[in-house]
Coordinates of C-alpha atoms in Angstrom, one line a residue:
Chain A
M1 CA 104.2 91.2 114.5
P2 CA 104.2 89.2 111.1
R3 CA 107.5 89.6 109.2
L4 CA 107.5 89.9 105.4
L5 CA 110.0 89.4 102.7
I6 CA 109.6 91.2 99.5
L7 CA 111.2 89.6 96.5
S8 CA 111.0 91.5 93.2
R9 CA 113.3 93.6 91.0
D10 CA 110.8 96.5 92.1
A11 CA 111.3 95.7 95.7
E12 CA 112.1 99.3 96.6
D13 CA 108.9 100.5 94.9
Y14 CA 106.9 98.0 96.8
R15 CA 108.6 98.8 100.1
K16 CA 107.7 102.4 99.7
I17 CA 104.0 101.7 98.7
L18 CA 103.6 99.3 101.7
A19 CA 105.2 101.8 104.0
S20 CA 103.0 104.6 103.0
A21 CA 99.9 102.3 103.4
D22 CA 100.7 102.2 107.0
L23 CA 99.9 98.6 107.5
P24 CA 99.3 97.5 111.2
D25 CA 102.1 95.4 112.9
L26 CA 104.0 94.5 109.7
I27 CA 107.8 94.3 109.8
I28 CA 109.4 94.2 106.3
E29 CA 112.6 92.2 106.4
N30 CA 115.7 92.9 104.3
S31 CA 116.8 89.3 103.8
P32 CA 115.3 85.8 104.5
S33 CA 115.0 85.1 108.2
K34 CA 113.6 82.1 110.1
D35 CA 110.9 84.3 111.6
C36 CA 109.6 85.4 108.2
E37 CA 105.9 84.2 107.7
I38 CA 105.0 86.1 104.6
I39 CA 106.5 86.4 101.0
F40 CA 105.3 88.9 98.6
G41 CA 107.3 88.2 95.4
A42 CA 107.8 87.4 91.8
P43 CA 107.4 83.5 91.6
S44 CA 110.7 83.0 89.8
M45 CA 112.6 84.6 92.9
I46 CA 110.8 82.4 95.5
P47 CA 112.0 78.9 95.2
G48 CA 115.5 79.7 96.2
V49 CA 114.5 80.9 99.6
L50 CA 111.7 78.6 100.5
N51 CA 113.9 76.2 102.6
D52 CA 115.3 79.2 104.7
L53 CA 111.7 80.1 105.9
P54 CA 110.6 77.4 108.3
N55 CA 107.8 79.7 109.7
L56 CA 106.4 80.5 106.2
R57 CA 102.6 80.6 106.2
W58 CA 101.5 82.6 103.2
V59 CA 103.1 83.6 99.7
Q60 CA 101.4 86.3 97.7
S61 CA 102.5 86.0 94.1
M62 CA 103.0 89.3 92.0
W63 CA 102.0 87.4 89.0
A64 CA 99.0 85.5 87.7
G65 CA 101.1 82.6 86.8
V66 CA 102.8 80.6 89.6
E67 CA 104.4 77.8 87.7
P68 CA 107.9 78.1 89.4
L69 CA 106.1 77.3 92.7
L70 CA 104.3 74.1 91.3
I71 CA 107.6 72.0 90.8
P72 CA 107.0 68.8 92.5
S73 CA 110.2 68.8 94.8
L74 CA 109.0 72.2 96.3
R75 CA 107.4 72.5 99.6
K76 CA 103.6 73.4 99.5
D77 CA 102.7 73.7 103.1
Y78 CA 101.7 77.3 103.0
V79 CA 98.7 79.4 101.5
L80 CA 99.6 80.6 97.8
T81 CA 97.7 83.5 96.6
N82 CA 98.2 85.0 93.2
A83 CA 97.6 88.3 91.6
R84 CA 94.1 88.5 89.9
G85 CA 91.8 91.3 88.7
V86 CA 94.5 93.6 87.6
F87 CA 95.6 91.9 84.3
G88 CA 92.1 91.5 82.6
G89 CA 91.9 95.0 81.5
L90 CA 95.5 95.1 80.2
M91 CA 95.1 91.7 78.4
S92 CA 91.8 93.1 76.9
E93 CA 93.7 96.1 75.6
Y94 CA 96.4 94.0 74.1
V95 CA 93.9 91.5 72.4
I96 CA 91.8 94.2 71.1
G97 CA 94.8 96.3 70.1
Y98 CA 96.4 93.7 68.0
L99 CA 93.0 92.6 66.4
L100 CA 92.4 96.1 65.3
A101 CA 96.1 96.5 64.0
H102 CA 95.2 93.4 61.9
E103 CA 91.7 94.6 60.6
R104 CA 92.8 98.2 60.2
K105 CA 96.0 97.1 58.3
V106 CA 98.1 99.2 60.6
F107 CA 101.5 97.8 59.5
S108 CA 100.8 97.8 55.8
R109 CA 99.4 101.3 55.8
R110 CA 102.5 102.3 57.7
Q111 CA 104.7 101.0 54.9
A112 CA 102.4 102.7 52.3
Q113 CA 103.2 106.1 54.2
L114 CA 106.9 105.3 54.4
S115 CA 106.9 104.9 50.6
K116 CA 104.8 108.1 50.1
T117 CA 101.8 106.1 48.8
W118 CA 98.1 107.2 49.3
D119 CA 96.8 103.8 50.3
K120 CA 93.1 103.5 50.1
T121 CA 93.0 99.8 50.7
L122 CA 89.7 98.9 52.4
T123 CA 89.9 98.1 56.1
G124 CA 88.0 95.4 57.9
T125 CA 86.0 95.7 61.2
L126 CA 85.7 93.6 64.4
H127 CA 82.0 94.0 64.3
G128 CA 80.3 90.8 63.5
K129 CA 83.4 88.7 63.7
T130 CA 83.7 85.4 65.8
I131 CA 86.3 85.2 68.6
G132 CA 87.1 81.9 70.4
L133 CA 88.6 82.1 73.9
L134 CA 90.6 79.2 75.1
G135 CA 90.2 79.7 78.9
V136 CA 87.6 82.0 80.4
G137 CA 88.7 82.7 84.0
S138 CA 88.9 86.3 85.5
I139 CA 91.1 87.6 82.5
G140 CA 89.2 85.7 79.9
E141 CA 85.9 87.2 81.2
E142 CA 87.3 90.8 80.7
V143 CA 88.4 90.0 77.1
A144 CA 85.0 88.4 76.6
S145 CA 83.5 91.7 77.7
A146 CA 85.6 93.8 75.4
A147 CA 85.0 91.6 72.4
K148 CA 81.2 91.9 73.0
F149 CA 81.6 95.7 73.3
F150 CA 83.0 95.7 69.8
G151 CA 80.1 93.5 68.5
M152 CA 81.7 90.2 68.2
N153 CA 80.3 86.8 68.6
V154 CA 82.0 85.2 71.6
R155 CA 82.9 81.5 72.0
G156 CA 84.4 80.2 75.3
F157 CA 86.4 76.8 75.8
T158 CA 86.6 75.9 79.4
R159 CA 87.0 72.9 81.7
S160 CA 83.6 73.2 83.1
S161 CA 83.0 76.8 84.2
E162 CA 80.4 78.9 82.5
T163 CA 80.6 82.2 84.3
S164 CA 80.6 84.9 81.8
P165 CA 77.5 86.6 80.5
D166 CA 79.5 87.8 77.5
V167 CA 80.2 84.3 76.1
D168 CA 77.4 83.4 73.6
R169 CA 78.4 79.7 73.7
Y170 CA 80.5 77.5 75.8
Y171 CA 82.4 74.4 74.7
H172 CA 84.1 71.8 76.8
H173 CA 86.3 68.7 76.8
G174 CA 85.8 66.8 73.5
Q175 CA 84.3 69.7 71.7
L176 CA 87.7 71.6 70.8
S177 CA 87.1 71.0 67.0
E178 CA 83.6 72.2 67.1
F179 CA 84.8 75.3 69.0
A180 CA 87.5 76.1 66.5
T181 CA 85.3 75.7 63.4
G182 CA 84.7 79.0 61.7
L183 CA 86.5 81.3 64.2
D184 CA 87.9 84.5 62.8
Y185 CA 90.2 84.9 66.0
L186 CA 91.4 82.2 68.4
V187 CA 92.9 83.6 71.6
S188 CA 94.5 81.4 74.2
I189 CA 94.4 82.7 77.8
L190 CA 95.3 79.3 79.3
P191 CA 97.6 78.7 82.3
D192 CA 100.3 76.1 82.1
T193 CA 98.8 72.8 83.3
K194 CA 98.9 69.1 82.2
E195 CA 95.5 69.6 80.4
T196 CA 96.6 72.7 78.5
H197 CA 99.9 71.2 77.2
K198 CA 100.1 71.8 73.5
I199 CA 96.3 72.0 73.3
V200 CA 96.7 74.3 70.1
N201 CA 98.3 71.7 67.9
T202 CA 98.2 70.8 64.1
E203 CA 94.7 69.5 64.2
V204 CA 93.2 72.7 65.9
L205 CA 95.2 75.0 63.4
K206 CA 93.9 72.9 60.5
T207 CA 90.4 73.4 61.8
L208 CA 90.7 77.2 61.7
P209 CA 89.8 79.1 58.5
S210 CA 92.6 80.4 56.4
H211 CA 91.8 84.0 57.2
A212 CA 92.0 83.2 61.0
I213 CA 94.5 85.0 63.5
F214 CA 95.9 83.1 66.5
I215 CA 96.9 85.1 69.7
N216 CA 98.6 83.7 72.7
V217 CA 98.6 85.7 75.8
G218 CA 98.5 82.7 78.3
R219 CA 101.5 80.4 78.4
G220 CA 103.8 79.2 75.7
T221 CA 103.3 75.7 76.7
S222 CA 99.7 75.5 75.4
L223 CA 101.0 75.9 71.8
D224 CA 102.7 73.3 69.6
E225 CA 105.2 75.8 68.4
A226 CA 106.4 73.7 65.4
A227 CA 102.8 73.3 64.3
L228 CA 102.3 77.0 64.2
V229 CA 105.4 77.6 62.2
D230 CA 104.1 75.2 59.7
A231 CA 100.6 76.6 59.6
L232 CA 102.0 80.2 59.1
N233 CA 104.6 79.4 56.5
Q234 CA 102.1 77.4 54.5
N235 CA 99.4 80.1 54.8
R236 CA 97.0 77.7 56.5
I237 CA 96.2 80.7 58.8
A238 CA 96.6 84.4 58.2
G239 CA 98.7 85.3 61.1
A240 CA 99.5 84.9 64.7
V241 CA 100.5 87.3 67.5
L242 CA 102.5 85.7 70.5
D243 CA 103.2 87.2 73.8
V244 CA 104.5 83.9 75.5
F245 CA 106.8 81.2 74.5
E246 CA 108.0 77.7 75.6
Q247 CA 111.4 79.3 76.3
E248 CA 111.8 82.9 77.2
P249 CA 113.8 84.8 76.1
L250 CA 113.2 83.2 72.7
P251 CA 116.5 81.5 71.6
P252 CA 118.1 83.4 68.7
N253 CA 117.8 80.3 66.4
H254 CA 114.1 79.8 66.9
P255 CA 112.2 79.4 63.7
F256 CA 109.6 82.0 65.0
W257 CA 112.0 84.8 64.2
D258 CA 111.6 84.1 60.5
A259 CA 107.9 82.8 60.4
K260 CA 105.4 84.4 58.0
N261 CA 102.9 86.8 59.4
L262 CA 104.0 86.4 62.9
I263 CA 104.1 89.2 65.4
M264 CA 105.9 88.7 68.8
T265 CA 105.7 91.1 71.8
F266 CA 108.1 89.3 74.3
H267 CA 105.9 88.8 77.3
T268 CA 104.7 92.4 77.7
S269 CA 100.9 91.9 77.3
A270 CA 100.1 92.5 81.0
P271 CA 102.9 94.2 83.0
S272 CA 102.6 94.1 86.8
F273 CA 102.5 97.7 87.9
P274 CA 103.6 97.8 91.5
E275 CA 100.7 100.2 92.5
D276 CA 98.1 97.6 91.2
I277 CA 99.8 94.5 92.7
A278 CA 100.5 96.1 96.0
K279 CA 96.8 96.8 96.5
I280 CA 96.1 93.0 96.2
F281 CA 98.7 92.3 99.0
I282 CA 97.4 95.0 101.2
E283 CA 93.8 93.7 100.8
N284 CA 94.9 90.2 101.6
Y285 CA 97.2 91.3 104.5
R286 CA 94.2 92.7 106.3
L287 CA 92.3 89.5 105.9
Y288 CA 95.5 87.6 107.1
L289 CA 95.7 89.7 110.2
A290 CA 91.9 89.3 110.8
G291 CA 92.3 85.5 110.5
K292 CA 90.0 85.4 107.5
A293 CA 90.3 83.4 104.3
L294 CA 92.6 85.1 101.7
K295 CA 91.5 86.0 98.3
Y296 CA 92.9 84.5 95.0
Q297 CA 94.0 81.2 96.6
V298 CA 95.9 78.9 94.2
D299 CA 95.0 75.2 94.1
F300 CA 98.5 73.5 94.0
E301 CA 96.9 70.5 92.3
K302 CA 95.1 72.5 89.5
G303 CA 97.9 74.9 89.2
Y304 CA 95.7 78.0 89.2
Chain B
M1 CA 56.4 105.9 40.7
P2 CA 59.5 107.7 42.2
R3 CA 62.6 107.8 39.9
L4 CA 66.0 107.3 41.7
L5 CA 69.5 108.1 40.3
I6 CA 72.3 106.2 42.0
L7 CA 75.8 107.9 41.9
S8 CA 78.6 105.9 43.4
R9 CA 81.6 103.9 42.3
D10 CA 79.8 101.0 43.8
A11 CA 76.6 101.8 42.0
E12 CA 76.1 98.2 40.9
D13 CA 76.4 96.9 44.4
Y14 CA 73.8 99.3 45.5
R15 CA 71.5 98.5 42.6
K16 CA 71.5 94.9 43.6
I17 CA 71.0 95.5 47.3
L18 CA 68.0 97.8 46.5
A19 CA 66.5 95.4 43.9
S20 CA 66.7 92.5 46.4
A21 CA 65.0 94.9 49.1
D22 CA 61.9 94.9 46.7
L23 CA 61.1 98.6 47.4
P24 CA 57.5 99.5 46.3
D25 CA 57.1 101.8 43.3
L26 CA 60.8 102.6 42.9
I27 CA 62.3 103.0 39.4
I28 CA 66.1 103.1 39.3
E29 CA 67.3 105.3 36.4
N30 CA 70.5 104.5 34.6
S31 CA 71.3 108.3 33.9
P32 CA 70.2 111.7 34.9
S33 CA 66.6 112.5 33.6
K34 CA 64.2 115.4 34.1
D35 CA 61.7 113.1 36.0
C36 CA 64.3 111.8 38.6
E37 CA 63.2 113.1 42.1
I38 CA 65.7 111.2 44.3
I39 CA 69.5 110.9 44.3
F40 CA 71.2 108.3 46.3
G41 CA 74.9 109.1 46.1
A42 CA 78.4 110.1 47.0
P43 CA 78.3 113.9 47.4
S44 CA 81.5 114.4 45.3
M45 CA 79.5 113.0 42.3
I46 CA 76.2 115.0 42.8
P47 CA 77.0 118.8 42.0
G48 CA 77.6 117.9 38.4
V49 CA 74.0 116.7 37.8
L50 CA 72.1 118.9 40.1
N51 CA 71.0 121.2 37.2
D52 CA 69.7 118.3 35.1
L53 CA 67.2 117.2 37.6
P54 CA 64.3 119.9 37.8
N55 CA 62.2 117.6 39.8
L56 CA 64.7 116.7 42.4
R57 CA 63.2 116.4 45.9
W58 CA 65.4 114.5 48.0
V59 CA 69.2 113.7 48.2
Q60 CA 70.4 110.8 50.3
S61 CA 74.1 111.2 50.9
M62 CA 76.3 108.0 51.2
W63 CA 78.7 109.9 53.4
A64 CA 78.5 111.7 56.8
G65 CA 80.2 114.8 55.4
V66 CA 78.3 116.7 52.7
E67 CA 80.7 119.7 51.9
P68 CA 80.5 119.3 48.1
L69 CA 76.7 120.1 48.4
L70 CA 77.1 123.1 50.5
I71 CA 79.0 125.3 47.9
P72 CA 77.1 128.7 47.7
S73 CA 76.5 128.6 44.0
L74 CA 74.6 125.3 44.2
R75 CA 70.9 124.9 44.5
K76 CA 69.5 123.9 47.9
D77 CA 65.8 123.5 47.2
Y78 CA 65.7 119.9 48.1
V79 CA 65.9 117.7 51.3
L80 CA 69.4 116.6 52.0
T81 CA 69.9 113.7 54.4
N82 CA 73.2 112.1 55.3
A83 CA 74.6 108.8 56.5
R84 CA 74.6 108.5 60.2
G85 CA 74.7 105.7 62.7
V86 CA 76.9 103.5 60.7
F87 CA 80.3 105.4 61.2
G88 CA 80.4 105.6 65.1
G89 CA 81.5 102.0 65.5
L90 CA 84.1 102.2 62.7
M91 CA 85.4 105.4 64.1
S92 CA 85.6 104.1 67.7
E93 CA 87.6 101.1 66.4
Y94 CA 90.0 103.5 64.6
V95 CA 90.6 105.7 67.5
I96 CA 90.9 102.9 70.0
G97 CA 93.1 100.9 67.6
Y98 CA 95.6 103.8 67.1
L99 CA 95.7 104.7 70.9
L100 CA 96.4 101.1 71.7
A101 CA 99.1 101.0 69.0
H102 CA 100.7 104.0 70.7
E103 CA 100.4 102.8 74.4
R104 CA 101.4 99.2 73.4
K105 CA 104.5 100.4 71.3
V106 CA 103.1 98.3 68.4
F107 CA 105.5 99.9 65.9
S108 CA 108.6 100.0 67.9
R109 CA 108.2 96.4 69.2
R110 CA 107.7 95.4 65.5
Q111 CA 111.0 96.9 64.8
A112 CA 112.6 95.1 67.7
Q113 CA 111.3 91.8 66.3
L114 CA 112.7 92.5 62.8
S115 CA 116.1 93.1 64.5
K116 CA 115.7 89.9 66.6
T117 CA 115.7 91.7 69.8
W118 CA 113.8 90.5 72.9
D119 CA 112.2 93.9 73.7
K120 CA 110.8 94.1 77.3
T121 CA 110.2 97.9 77.2
L122 CA 107.1 98.6 79.5
T123 CA 104.0 99.2 77.7
G124 CA 101.3 101.8 78.9
T125 CA 97.6 101.6 79.2
L126 CA 94.5 103.5 78.2
H127 CA 93.1 103.0 81.8
G128 CA 93.1 106.3 83.7
K129 CA 94.2 108.5 80.7
T130 CA 92.2 111.6 79.7
I131 CA 90.7 112.0 76.3
G132 CA 89.2 115.1 74.7
L133 CA 86.7 114.9 72.0
L134 CA 86.2 118.0 69.7
G135 CA 82.7 117.4 68.5
V136 CA 80.4 115.0 70.3
G137 CA 77.7 114.2 67.8
S138 CA 76.5 110.7 66.8
I139 CA 80.1 109.5 66.0
G140 CA 81.5 111.2 69.0
E141 CA 79.1 109.6 71.4
E142 CA 80.3 106.2 70.3
V143 CA 83.9 107.2 70.7
A144 CA 83.1 108.5 74.1
S145 CA 81.5 105.2 75.0
A146 CA 84.4 103.2 73.8
A147 CA 86.8 105.5 75.8
K148 CA 84.7 105.0 79.0
F149 CA 84.6 101.2 78.3
F150 CA 88.4 101.3 78.6
G151 CA 88.4 103.3 81.7
M152 CA 89.3 106.7 80.4
N153 CA 88.3 110.2 81.7
V154 CA 86.3 111.8 78.8
R155 CA 86.0 115.4 78.0
G156 CA 83.8 116.8 75.2
F157 CA 84.0 120.2 73.4
T158 CA 80.7 121.0 71.6
R159 CA 78.9 124.2 70.4
S160 CA 76.1 123.6 72.9
S161 CA 74.7 120.0 73.1
E162 CA 75.6 117.8 76.0
T163 CA 73.9 114.5 75.1
S164 CA 76.4 111.8 75.9
P165 CA 76.4 110.1 79.3
D166 CA 79.9 108.8 78.7
V167 CA 81.3 112.5 78.7
D168 CA 82.5 113.4 82.2
R169 CA 82.6 117.1 81.5
Y170 CA 81.5 119.4 78.6
Y171 CA 83.3 122.4 77.4
H172 CA 81.9 125.1 75.0
H173 CA 82.9 128.3 73.2
G174 CA 85.5 130.3 75.0
Q175 CA 86.7 127.2 77.1
L176 CA 88.9 125.5 74.4
S177 CA 92.2 126.2 76.2
E178 CA 90.7 124.8 79.5
F179 CA 89.4 121.8 77.6
A180 CA 92.9 121.1 76.1
T181 CA 94.8 121.4 79.3
G182 CA 96.2 118.2 80.5
L183 CA 94.8 116.0 77.8
D184 CA 96.6 112.8 77.1
Y185 CA 94.7 112.4 73.7
L186 CA 93.0 115.1 71.7
V187 CA 90.7 113.7 69.1
S188 CA 88.8 115.9 66.4
I189 CA 85.6 114.5 65.0
L190 CA 84.4 117.9 63.7
P191 CA 82.6 118.5 60.5
D192 CA 83.8 121.2 58.1
T193 CA 82.1 124.4 59.1
K194 CA 83.1 128.0 59.5
E195 CA 83.3 127.6 63.2
T196 CA 85.7 124.6 63.0
H197 CA 88.1 126.1 60.5
K198 CA 91.6 125.6 62.0
I199 CA 90.3 125.2 65.4
V200 CA 93.2 123.0 66.2
N201 CA 95.9 125.8 65.9
T202 CA 99.3 126.6 67.4
E203 CA 97.6 127.8 70.6
V204 CA 95.7 124.5 71.2
L205 CA 98.8 122.4 70.3
K206 CA 100.9 124.6 72.7
T207 CA 98.3 123.9 75.4
L208 CA 98.6 120.1 75.2
P209 CA 101.2 118.3 77.3
S210 CA 104.3 117.1 75.5
H211 CA 103.3 113.5 75.9
A212 CA 99.9 114.1 74.2
I213 CA 98.8 112.6 70.9
F214 CA 96.4 114.2 68.5
I215 CA 94.1 112.2 66.1
N216 CA 92.0 113.9 63.4
V217 CA 89.0 111.7 62.0
G218 CA 86.8 114.6 61.3
R219 CA 87.9 117.0 58.4
G220 CA 91.3 118.2 57.4
T221 CA 90.1 121.8 57.5
S222 CA 89.7 121.9 61.4
L223 CA 93.5 121.6 61.6
D224 CA 96.2 124.2 61.0
E225 CA 98.5 121.8 59.2
A226 CA 101.5 124.0 59.4
A227 CA 101.1 124.4 63.2
L228 CA 101.0 120.8 63.5
V229 CA 104.2 120.1 61.5
D230 CA 106.0 122.7 63.8
A231 CA 104.6 121.0 66.9
L232 CA 105.7 117.7 65.8
N233 CA 109.1 118.6 64.6
Q234 CA 109.8 120.4 67.7
N235 CA 108.5 117.6 70.0
R236 CA 105.9 119.8 71.6
I237 CA 103.5 116.9 71.3
A238 CA 104.5 113.2 71.2
G239 CA 102.5 112.3 67.9
A240 CA 99.6 112.6 65.6
V241 CA 97.4 110.2 63.7
L242 CA 95.6 111.8 60.7
D243 CA 93.0 110.2 58.6
V244 CA 91.8 113.6 56.8
F245 CA 93.7 116.5 55.1
E246 CA 92.9 119.9 53.8
Q247 CA 93.9 118.5 50.3
E248 CA 93.1 114.8 49.4
P249 CA 95.1 112.8 48.2
L250 CA 97.8 114.6 50.1
P251 CA 100.2 116.3 47.5
P252 CA 103.6 114.6 47.0
N253 CA 105.6 117.7 48.5
H254 CA 103.4 118.2 51.6
P255 CA 105.7 118.5 54.7
F256 CA 103.4 115.8 56.6
W257 CA 105.3 113.1 54.6
D258 CA 108.4 113.9 56.4
A259 CA 107.0 115.1 59.8
K260 CA 108.2 113.4 63.0
N261 CA 105.9 110.9 64.8
L262 CA 103.1 111.5 62.4
I263 CA 100.9 108.4 61.2
M264 CA 98.7 108.9 58.2
T265 CA 95.9 106.6 57.1
F266 CA 94.5 108.2 53.9
H267 CA 90.8 108.7 54.8
T268 CA 90.0 105.1 55.5
S269 CA 88.9 105.3 59.2
A270 CA 85.2 104.7 58.5
P271 CA 84.6 103.2 55.0
S272 CA 81.0 103.3 53.7
F273 CA 80.0 99.5 53.4
P274 CA 77.2 99.5 50.8
E275 CA 75.2 97.0 53.0
D276 CA 75.1 99.6 55.7
I277 CA 74.6 102.7 53.8
A278 CA 71.8 101.0 51.7
K279 CA 69.9 100.3 54.8
I280 CA 69.8 104.0 55.6
F281 CA 68.3 104.7 52.1
I282 CA 65.7 102.0 52.5
E283 CA 64.5 103.2 55.9
N284 CA 64.3 106.9 54.5
Y285 CA 62.6 105.6 51.3
R286 CA 59.8 104.1 53.3
L287 CA 59.4 107.4 55.1
Y288 CA 59.4 109.4 51.9
L289 CA 56.8 107.1 50.4
A290 CA 54.5 107.6 53.5
G291 CA 55.0 111.4 53.3
K292 CA 56.8 111.4 56.6
A293 CA 59.8 113.3 57.8
L294 CA 63.0 111.8 56.7
K295 CA 65.7 110.8 59.1
Y296 CA 69.2 112.4 59.4
Q297 CA 68.4 115.7 57.6
V298 CA 71.1 118.2 57.1
D299 CA 70.7 121.8 57.9
F300 CA 72.5 123.7 54.8
E301 CA 73.1 126.7 57.2
K302 CA 74.8 124.6 59.9
G303 CA 76.5 122.4 57.3
Y304 CA 75.7 119.1 59.2

């Protein structure tokens, strides 16, 4: 009878969903115990209990990003699986939503309304624009698909994979400058790894056209934040939309709060809805019981 | 040699595009003359010259809506064609853009940023929501397609046609209340006709759930404006996004300016870009020269 520990601020929701799923043989523990072999949790809450679970065999992360579990001093003698397949649609909504807010002048027209002005300023369109995706994994593929639906040209920058039929052209290591040249929108969906550290730097931002918009829905570490502040305040790019930051919550004195044409959304682009995340656990639990390979395994070396 | 009169605030742009298209036999006139047989223009500018063109045979409207030409006292002894196929993508961007602005709390999160607040309020999603389209012609079909792309359930209300594969269920005359029941979003794309006059009235608004959003990208006449003001100010629906109005520009004392949860965009949802509209004229001009039936003919009786 496998024993499971749930670690989440929504633990009660998860417990109810799993109970109603009537999973065979599963015992849900209330606190860490030496017999626990499975954790289903938010990565930030897991490091503190890792040493209390000598029989741990499998951790199912409730998030896509698992950085808290990659810290060198932590044990890695278990199978780590993350949440995939549920964030792509939410991320696509976010990216398309904010690109449309930009093209359709949603904020300036709202201001016009508040000042009772009939504002006929011409709007732009996504159709025919060029979007560059930094990182095209399972989430990036869905963003590419949405971009293609709206008639955009789609470029992808990846380490090596070229899996999306919606990417018109792929770029790899050494081609970052070529990739960024002429983009209308640059979108980072990169995980936090050594290779992605501050990959969006002064040089990349200088390569972008002055009308370009940068969106970060990956991880804050992939951006050189000071470089972005300069690029925005000097009007070298037209704007940025950031959902993730090096330090979260953003410190009160951070220059982002006063940067020009910057929109921030506080790590809300792709919330983990318990109904969606529980489905992933349930699917993997059935594989676990059957002794089969689990889905969405994370490579501790790569970090994703 | 057919003589053409162009009537538009962008007449110079259109003249250049047509000149570079090198159309056979076409003479572009600078002012109305009795030999003119074609008008390519904005409908609002056409009634004033109709009586000066005894040889008029064809009018190509630059807009989708042709209400100014339907006035009973005006002559209707010519072929009227309108602009189609170019607004669907723009309208889809508008509808999806404002639905995402609502679900993603774009305005309230912007306010949070301005007050330097880390706002983790949970966002919603389009996925699984139900949208009802009042009118599913060539524009409505593209909105239906975009709604389906984002995983919505799609209802369509039409006079009789059932042409879109993206509409899950069609409703017709007598089924308006059933159509509106349980909708998350109600979107009107209706033209201005007798049948559509104030079709969105108190009863329809009362049928909608209190969390519903109403969007009007069709014509202002299809809405009972006073009924909407009441519904909004009494929180009977959660909000509205209006691009069109009974009177445009909206009078300064109109109650819409102070209505709750109302967003207005001043008839900008689907601008007529000359490059797109000129293509329609060019295609039809070649048919005209060849003596073939023109595309996108308007039925003066139906009004579209």
